[in-house]
Coordinates of C-alpha atoms in Angstrom, one line a residue:
Chain A
M1 CA 0.2 -0.2 0.1
K2 CA 3.0 2.3 1.1
R3 CA 4.3 1.7 -2.1
A4 CA 1.5 2.5 -3.9
A5 CA 1.1 6.0 -2.9
L6 CA 4.4 6.7 -3.2
S7 CA 4.4 5.7 -6.9
R8 CA 1.5 7.7 -6.8
R9 CA 3.2 10.8 -5.6
V10 CA 6.4 10.6 -7.7
L11 CA 3.6 10.4 -10.7
V12 CA 1.9 13.5 -9.7
A13 CA 5.4 15.2 -8.8
T14 CA 6.6 14.1 -12.2
A15 CA 3.6 15.4 -14.1
L16 CA 4.0 18.7 -12.2
L17 CA 7.5 18.7 -12.9
V18 CA 7.3 18.1 -16.7
G19 CA 3.9 20.4 -16.6
A20 CA 5.9 23.4 -15.3
G21 CA 8.5 22.7 -17.6
C22 CA 6.4 22.9 -20.8
A23 CA 4.6 26.2 -19.4
A24 CA 4.6 28.4 -22.7
P25 CA 6.5 31.5 -22.1
A26 CA 3.7 34.4 -21.5
T27 CA 4.4 38.2 -21.0
T28 CA 3.9 39.4 -17.4
Y29 CA 3.9 43.0 -17.2
R30 CA 0.7 45.0 -17.6
P31 CA 0.8 48.3 -18.8
V32 CA -0.2 51.2 -16.6
H33 CA 0.5 54.4 -18.1
A34 CA -0.2 53.5 -21.7
A35 CA -2.5 56.0 -23.5
P36 CA -6.1 54.7 -24.4
T37 CA -5.4 54.6 -27.9
E38 CA -1.8 52.9 -27.7
L39 CA -1.5 49.6 -29.2
T40 CA 0.8 47.1 -26.6
V41 CA 2.4 44.0 -28.1
R42 CA 2.1 41.1 -25.4
Y43 CA 2.7 37.3 -26.0
G44 CA 0.8 34.0 -24.9
D45 CA 1.0 31.1 -27.2
E46 CA 1.0 33.7 -29.8
F47 CA 1.2 37.5 -30.0
E48 CA -1.3 39.7 -28.9
V49 CA -2.4 43.3 -29.9
W50 CA -3.5 44.8 -27.0
A51 CA -5.5 48.6 -26.4
A52 CA -6.9 50.0 -23.2
D53 CA -6.7 46.6 -21.2
A54 CA -8.5 44.6 -23.7
P55 CA -7.0 42.8 -26.8
V56 CA -8.1 43.7 -30.2
A57 CA -5.9 41.1 -32.0
R58 CA -4.1 38.3 -32.0
G59 CA -2.1 36.0 -34.4
L60 CA -1.9 34.6 -36.7
R61 CA -4.8 36.3 -38.2
Y62 CA -4.8 39.3 -36.7
Q63 CA -8.6 40.1 -37.0
G64 CA -9.6 43.2 -36.6
L65 CA -5.9 45.0 -36.3
D66 CA -6.6 46.8 -40.0
E67 CA -10.0 48.4 -38.0
V68 CA -8.0 49.9 -35.3
V69 CA -5.2 51.5 -37.1
R70 CA -7.3 52.2 -39.8
C71 CA -6.9 55.8 -40.1
V72 CA -2.9 55.3 -40.4
P73 CA -2.8 54.1 -44.3
E74 CA 1.0 52.0 -43.9
A75 CA -0.3 50.8 -41.0
K76 CA -3.2 49.7 -42.1
R77 CA -1.4 48.2 -45.6
H78 CA 0.6 46.4 -42.9
A79 CA -2.0 45.4 -40.7
E80 CA -4.3 43.5 -43.9
A81 CA -1.0 42.0 -45.2
A82 CA -0.5 40.4 -41.4
S83 CA -4.3 39.2 -42.0
R84 CA -3.3 37.4 -45.2
S85 CA -0.2 36.0 -44.4
G86 CA -1.6 34.9 -41.3
S87 CA -4.7 33.1 -43.1
A88 CA -2.1 31.7 -45.9
A89 CA -0.3 30.4 -42.8
G90 CA -3.0 28.6 -41.6
V91 CA -4.0 26.7 -45.3
L92 CA -0.5 25.7 -45.5
S93 CA 0.0 24.3 -42.4
G94 CA -3.2 22.5 -43.1
F95 CA -1.9 21.0 -46.6
S96 CA 1.3 20.2 -45.3
I97 CA 0.2 17.9 -42.6
G98 CA -2.7 16.6 -44.7
L99 CA 0.2 15.5 -47.4
A100 CA 2.7 14.3 -44.9
V101 CA -0.3 12.4 -43.2
G102 CA -1.3 11.0 -46.8
G103 CA 2.1 10.4 -48.4
L104 CA 2.2 7.6 -45.6
A105 CA -0.1 5.8 -47.7
G106 CA 3.0 5.2 -50.2
L107 CA 4.0 2.5 -47.8
S108 CA 1.3 0.4 -48.6
G109 CA 3.0 -0.5 -51.6
F110 CA 4.5 -3.3 -49.8
A111 CA 1.2 -5.1 -50.1
F112 CA 2.3 -5.8 -53.6
E113 CA 4.9 -8.5 -54.7
D114 CA 6.5 -7.0 -58.0
D115 CA 9.1 -4.5 -56.3
R116 CA 8.1 -2.1 -59.3
V117 CA 5.4 -1.8 -58.0
T118 CA 6.4 -1.4 -54.7
A119 CA 8.9 1.0 -55.6
A120 CA 6.2 3.3 -57.8
F121 CA 4.3 3.5 -54.1
L122 CA 7.2 4.3 -52.3
V123 CA 8.5 6.7 -54.4
S124 CA 4.9 8.3 -55.0
G125 CA 4.8 8.9 -50.8
V126 CA 8.1 10.6 -51.0
V127 CA 7.3 13.2 -54.0
I128 CA 4.3 14.1 -51.9
E129 CA 6.1 14.1 -48.7
A130 CA 8.5 16.4 -50.0
L131 CA 5.7 18.7 -51.5
A132 CA 4.5 18.6 -47.5
I133 CA 8.0 19.7 -46.3
V134 CA 8.0 22.5 -48.8
L135 CA 4.4 23.7 -47.9
G136 CA 5.5 23.3 -44.3
G137 CA 8.7 25.8 -45.1
Q138 CA 6.3 28.1 -46.6
S139 CA 4.1 28.1 -43.9
L140 CA 6.5 29.0 -41.4
S141 CA 7.7 31.7 -43.9
Q142 CA 4.1 33.5 -44.3
K143 CA 3.7 33.0 -40.1
A144 CA 7.2 35.7 -40.0
K145 CA 5.4 37.8 -42.4
A146 CA 2.1 38.1 -40.4
N147 CA 4.1 38.7 -37.4
G148 CA 6.6 41.1 -38.9
H149 CA 3.6 43.0 -40.8
A150 CA 1.7 43.1 -37.7
L151 CA 4.4 44.9 -35.3
D152 CA 5.1 47.3 -38.1
A153 CA 1.2 48.1 -38.5
V154 CA 1.0 48.6 -34.2
N155 CA 4.6 51.0 -34.1
L156 CA 3.7 52.9 -37.4
Y157 CA -0.6 53.3 -35.8
N158 CA 1.6 54.1 -32.1
D159 CA 4.1 56.7 -33.8
A160 CA 1.0 58.3 -35.8
V161 CA -1.6 58.4 -33.5
G162 CA -1.7 55.8 -30.5
Y163 CA 0.9 57.5 -28.5
D164 CA -0.7 61.1 -28.1
G165 CA -3.9 59.6 -27.5
R166 CA -5.9 61.0 -30.9
G167 CA -6.3 57.3 -32.3
C168 CA -8.7 56.4 -35.4
G169 CA -11.7 57.2 -33.0
P170 CA -14.5 54.5 -32.8
A171 CA -15.2 51.8 -35.5
V172 CA -17.7 53.3 -38.4
A173 CA -20.6 51.0 -38.1
P174 CA -22.0 50.1 -41.7
P175 CA -25.0 52.4 -43.0
S176 CA -28.0 50.4 -41.8
L177 CA -30.6 49.6 -44.6
P178 CA -33.9 51.3 -44.7
Chain B
M1 CA 25.8 19.5 -65.0
P2 CA 22.3 18.1 -64.7
R3 CA 19.5 20.1 -66.0
Q4 CA 18.0 20.0 -62.7
L5 CA 21.0 20.9 -60.8
Q6 CA 21.2 23.9 -62.9
Q7 CA 17.4 24.8 -62.7
T8 CA 17.9 24.6 -58.6
R9 CA 20.9 26.4 -58.9
R10 CA 19.0 29.2 -60.9
R11 CA 16.1 29.5 -58.9
I12 CA 18.0 29.6 -55.7
L13 CA 19.6 32.2 -57.2
L14 CA 17.1 34.7 -57.4
S15 CA 16.5 35.2 -54.3
P16 CA 19.4 36.8 -52.5
A17 CA 18.2 35.3 -48.5
C18 CA 18.5 32.1 -49.8
A19 CA 22.4 32.3 -50.9
P20 CA 23.4 30.6 -47.2
L21 CA 21.4 27.6 -48.8
L22 CA 22.8 27.3 -51.8
H23 CA 25.4 24.7 -50.8
A24 CA 23.0 22.5 -49.2
C25 CA 20.3 22.6 -52.0
T26 CA 22.7 21.7 -54.8
Q27 CA 24.5 19.3 -52.8
A28 CA 21.4 17.7 -52.3
A29 CA 20.5 18.3 -55.8
E30 CA 24.0 17.0 -56.9
T31 CA 23.3 13.7 -54.6
A32 CA 19.7 13.2 -55.4
A33 CA 21.1 13.0 -59.7
V34 CA 23.7 10.3 -58.9
P35 CA 23.1 7.1 -59.8
A36 CA 21.5 5.4 -57.2
S37 CA 23.3 1.4 -57.6
R38 CA 26.4 2.6 -56.1
E39 CA 25.1 3.8 -53.5
T40 CA 24.3 1.6 -49.9
P41 CA 20.7 2.1 -48.9
Q42 CA 22.1 4.0 -45.6
E43 CA 23.6 6.5 -48.1
L44 CA 20.7 6.6 -50.5
S45 CA 18.4 7.3 -47.7
R46 CA 20.5 10.0 -46.4
H47 CA 21.1 11.5 -49.6
L48 CA 17.0 11.6 -50.0
L49 CA 16.4 12.9 -46.5
R50 CA 18.9 15.5 -47.2
L51 CA 16.9 16.5 -50.7
L52 CA 13.8 16.8 -48.2
L53 CA 15.6 18.8 -45.7
A54 CA 16.8 21.0 -48.4
L55 CA 13.4 21.3 -49.9
G56 CA 12.3 22.5 -46.3
L57 CA 15.1 24.6 -45.8
A58 CA 14.5 26.1 -49.4
G59 CA 10.4 26.3 -49.0
A60 CA 11.2 28.4 -45.9
A61 CA 13.7 30.5 -47.3
G62 CA 13.8 34.2 -47.5
C63 CA 13.3 34.6 -44.0
G64 CA 9.3 35.6 -44.2
Y65 CA 9.8 39.3 -43.6
T66 CA 12.4 42.0 -43.4
S67 CA 10.8 44.7 -41.7
T68 CA 12.1 48.6 -42.8
Y69 CA 10.8 50.4 -40.2
V70 CA 12.8 52.7 -38.3
P71 CA 11.3 54.4 -35.2
P72 CA 11.8 58.0 -34.6
D73 CA 13.9 59.2 -32.0
D74 CA 11.1 59.9 -29.2
G75 CA 12.4 57.9 -26.6
R76 CA 10.5 54.8 -26.6
A77 CA 10.9 51.4 -26.6
R78 CA 9.5 49.2 -28.9
V79 CA 9.0 45.3 -29.9
V80 CA 10.0 45.2 -33.9
W81 CA 10.6 42.4 -36.4
R82 CA 14.0 41.7 -36.7
D83 CA 16.2 38.7 -37.9
G84 CA 13.2 36.4 -38.1
S85 CA 11.8 37.2 -34.7
A86 CA 11.1 40.0 -32.5
A87 CA 13.2 41.9 -30.5
A88 CA 13.2 44.7 -28.4
L89 CA 14.4 47.8 -29.5
V90 CA 15.2 50.6 -27.1
P91 CA 16.2 53.6 -26.3
A92 CA 19.4 53.9 -24.1
Q93 CA 19.1 54.6 -20.1
S94 CA 20.6 54.6 -17.1
E95 CA 21.5 51.8 -14.9
A96 CA 19.2 52.8 -12.3
C97 CA 16.4 52.8 -15.1
W98 CA 17.5 49.3 -15.9
R99 CA 17.0 48.1 -12.4
A100 CA 13.6 49.7 -11.9
V101 CA 12.6 48.0 -15.1
Q102 CA 14.0 44.7 -13.9
K103 CA 11.8 45.2 -10.7
A104 CA 8.8 46.7 -13.0
S105 CA 8.3 44.0 -15.2
G106 CA 8.0 41.7 -12.5
T107 CA 10.4 39.0 -13.5
T108 CA 12.5 36.4 -11.3
Q109 CA 15.3 36.2 -13.9
P110 CA 18.4 39.1 -13.3
L111 CA 18.8 40.9 -16.3
V112 CA 22.0 42.1 -16.9
V113 CA 23.0 45.0 -19.1
D114 CA 25.6 44.6 -21.4
P115 CA 27.1 48.1 -21.8
A116 CA 28.6 47.2 -25.1
P117 CA 26.6 44.7 -27.1
A118 CA 28.6 43.1 -29.4
A119 CA 26.1 42.3 -31.7
S120 CA 24.0 45.6 -31.3
V121 CA 23.1 47.5 -34.6
S122 CA 22.2 51.4 -34.0
H123 CA 18.5 52.5 -35.4
G124 CA 18.8 56.3 -35.5
G125 CA 19.6 56.8 -32.2
Y126 CA 18.4 53.5 -30.9
V127 CA 20.3 50.3 -29.8
H128 CA 19.0 47.1 -30.9
L129 CA 19.0 44.9 -27.9
P130 CA 19.7 41.5 -28.1
V131 CA 16.9 39.8 -25.6
W132 CA 19.9 40.4 -22.4
V133 CA 17.9 38.5 -20.3
H134 CA 19.7 35.4 -18.6
V135 CA 19.1 33.0 -15.8
H136 CA 22.8 31.7 -15.5
H137 CA 25.6 33.7 -16.5
P138 CA 25.4 37.4 -17.0
H139 CA 27.3 37.6 -20.3
H140 CA 25.7 34.8 -22.2
H141 CA 22.6 35.8 -24.5
L142 CA 19.8 34.3 -25.0
H143 CA 19.2 35.9 -28.6
D144 CA 20.6 34.3 -31.5
H145 CA 19.8 36.0 -34.2
G146 CA 19.3 34.3 -37.5
H147 CA 18.4 30.1 -36.6
H148 CA 14.6 30.8 -37.6
A149 CA 15.1 32.9 -40.5
A150 CA 13.6 31.4 -42.8
I151 CA 13.2 32.1 -46.1
A152 CA 10.4 31.9 -49.1
H153 CA 10.8 30.6 -52.4
S154 CA 10.8 26.7 -52.5
G155 CA 14.1 26.3 -54.9
A156 CA 14.5 22.2 -55.9
S157 CA 11.5 20.8 -58.0
P158 CA 10.6 17.4 -55.6
S159 CA 11.6 15.4 -58.9
G160 CA 14.7 14.0 -57.4
P161 CA 13.0 10.7 -56.5
H162 CA 11.7 10.5 -60.1
K163 CA 15.3 10.7 -61.0
A164 CA 16.5 8.4 -58.9
V165 CA 14.0 5.8 -60.2
S166 CA 14.4 6.4 -63.3
A167 CA 18.5 6.0 -62.9
G168 CA 17.6 2.9 -60.6
A169 CA 15.4 1.0 -63.3
P170 CA 17.0 -1.4 -65.9
S171 CA 17.3 -0.1 -69.0
G172 CA 17.7 -1.6 -72.2
G173 CA 18.6 -5.1 -70.7
S174 CA 22.6 -4.6 -70.4
S175 CA 22.7 -4.7 -66.9
S176 CA 22.1 -8.0 -65.0
V177 CA 18.6 -9.4 -63.8
R178 CA 20.4 -9.6 -60.4
S179 CA 21.6 -5.9 -60.5
S180 CA 18.5 -4.5 -61.1
S181 CA 17.0 -6.1 -58.5
T182 CA 19.2 -4.9 -56.1
D183 CA 18.9 -1.7 -57.3
F184 CA 14.8 -2.0 -56.6
R185 CA 16.0 -3.3 -53.3
L186 CA 18.3 -0.1 -52.3
L187 CA 15.8 2.3 -53.7
I188 CA 13.1 0.5 -51.9
A189 CA 15.0 0.7 -48.4
A190 CA 15.8 4.4 -49.5
A191 CA 12.7 5.0 -50.1
T192 CA 11.0 3.5 -47.4
V193 CA 13.2 5.2 -44.4
A194 CA 12.7 8.8 -46.5
L195 CA 9.1 8.0 -46.2
V196 CA 8.9 7.2 -42.5
S197 CA 11.1 10.2 -41.7
A198 CA 9.8 12.6 -43.6
P199 CA 6.4 13.5 -42.2
V200 CA 8.0 14.5 -38.9
V201 CA 10.2 17.2 -40.5
A202 CA 6.8 18.4 -42.5
I203 CA 4.5 18.5 -39.3
A204 CA 6.9 19.9 -37.5
L205 CA 7.6 22.9 -39.9
A206 CA 3.8 22.9 -40.1
L207 CA 3.4 23.7 -36.8
D208 CA 6.4 25.2 -36.1
E209 CA 6.6 29.4 -35.1
P210 CA 9.1 31.2 -36.2
E211 CA 9.5 33.6 -33.4
R212 CA 11.1 32.3 -29.9
P213 CA 8.5 32.5 -27.4
A214 CA 10.8 33.0 -24.8
E215 CA 12.6 35.9 -25.8
V216 CA 9.3 37.7 -27.6
A217 CA 7.5 37.4 -24.3
A218 CA 10.8 39.0 -22.7
A219 CA 10.9 41.9 -24.8
A220 CA 7.3 42.6 -24.7
D221 CA 7.8 42.9 -21.3
L222 CA 10.6 45.1 -21.3
V223 CA 9.2 47.6 -23.8
N224 CA 6.2 47.8 -21.9
A225 CA 7.7 48.0 -18.7
L226 CA 10.1 51.0 -20.1
N227 CA 7.4 53.0 -21.7
D228 CA 5.6 52.8 -18.2
L229 CA 8.4 53.8 -16.4
T230 CA 9.6 56.4 -18.6
R231 CA 5.9 57.9 -18.0
A232 CA 5.5 57.7 -14.6
P233 CA 6.3 60.1 -12.3
G234 CA 9.5 59.9 -10.3
S235 CA 11.1 56.9 -11.8
P236 CA 14.4 56.6 -12.7
C237 CA 13.3 56.4 -16.2
A238 CA 11.5 59.7 -16.5
A239 CA 14.4 61.4 -15.5
T240 CA 16.6 60.1 -18.6
A241 CA 13.9 60.1 -21.3
E242 CA 12.1 62.7 -22.6
V243 CA 9.2 61.0 -24.2
T244 CA 7.0 63.6 -26.5
P245 CA 3.4 63.2 -26.0

């Protein structure tokens, strides 16, 4: 009984230690003197853009960032590019993982006794895997673009209207239909 | 020089950022063009894996994004995108200010300011600090620019394995049946190893993040704390910084 209890404790302690070691790094500082219109960058599992102590956009898609920075044309352009790249990264990641898994079907070539057929299946699988790797690399590249554009958008907006408290004003609601 | 190799070289040269990969990519293309019959399964699978890795690197080539943002000289700190990750771009501050930043950001890690960072880059009056936060050794920087730099355009076509097939296939009947059979066995062994290993590489690339989370979090905390302190009345940072409203 004592041994079982000890084993449980060791298991729990190990799980806690592993969990603590795997905790994703995150920002801990909360700005208190930032202007209400100022955008600040924080980081949890991903990039986050905050204004007035509330998140306005987060990576990788950065939805809503272009609306917040809309009155600074260059910042808006970067925010839109960030959103596009983030979306592209998601699609590319999905295709890459799908192809990586699908390419394993090439191993089914071992079901055939003819070496040529087996080789054809395997090589087809390798070609698919090569494509998956290229798409995975492209996905990584698009993620970098998304984050880079988003940071540029934040900085350009803050330089223009964020730090001085002007901001872009409230979001313009679309005209209501009669 | 095989046509495939020439194409690979040309495509890679189109992207100057991909220059460091030129050797790896061309070497991989060269090895893919080598007739398979002279290789052991281990060597062949190693060449195939190298080709796949080169493809991944070529796919990620270009470091993704190069920011051209230059901050105004207004005394504020910023999180910027440099060398494939986020970094803190901060104006020079006094020792007292740095200590206050460390205290305010609440980090348990000792912040160590390198008075003359060897890798620092000036940006219009700013210093692009490596994230100089470290636990054990005061002069050891966490920041290691460039490793995650990833790159944009795909360089090589996935035709290498096809070529290996044709190279290994019996042609014209001049080679013995035993030799061609051995070629196929070699090809099958190499392709199996590559096929089992490649999904790990692909999925790792697809799920990976270009930034280094610990450094990004540290950089953001540093910037937010420093900007706050420069606006906090009576703080040592407010005394040394002139922040425009």
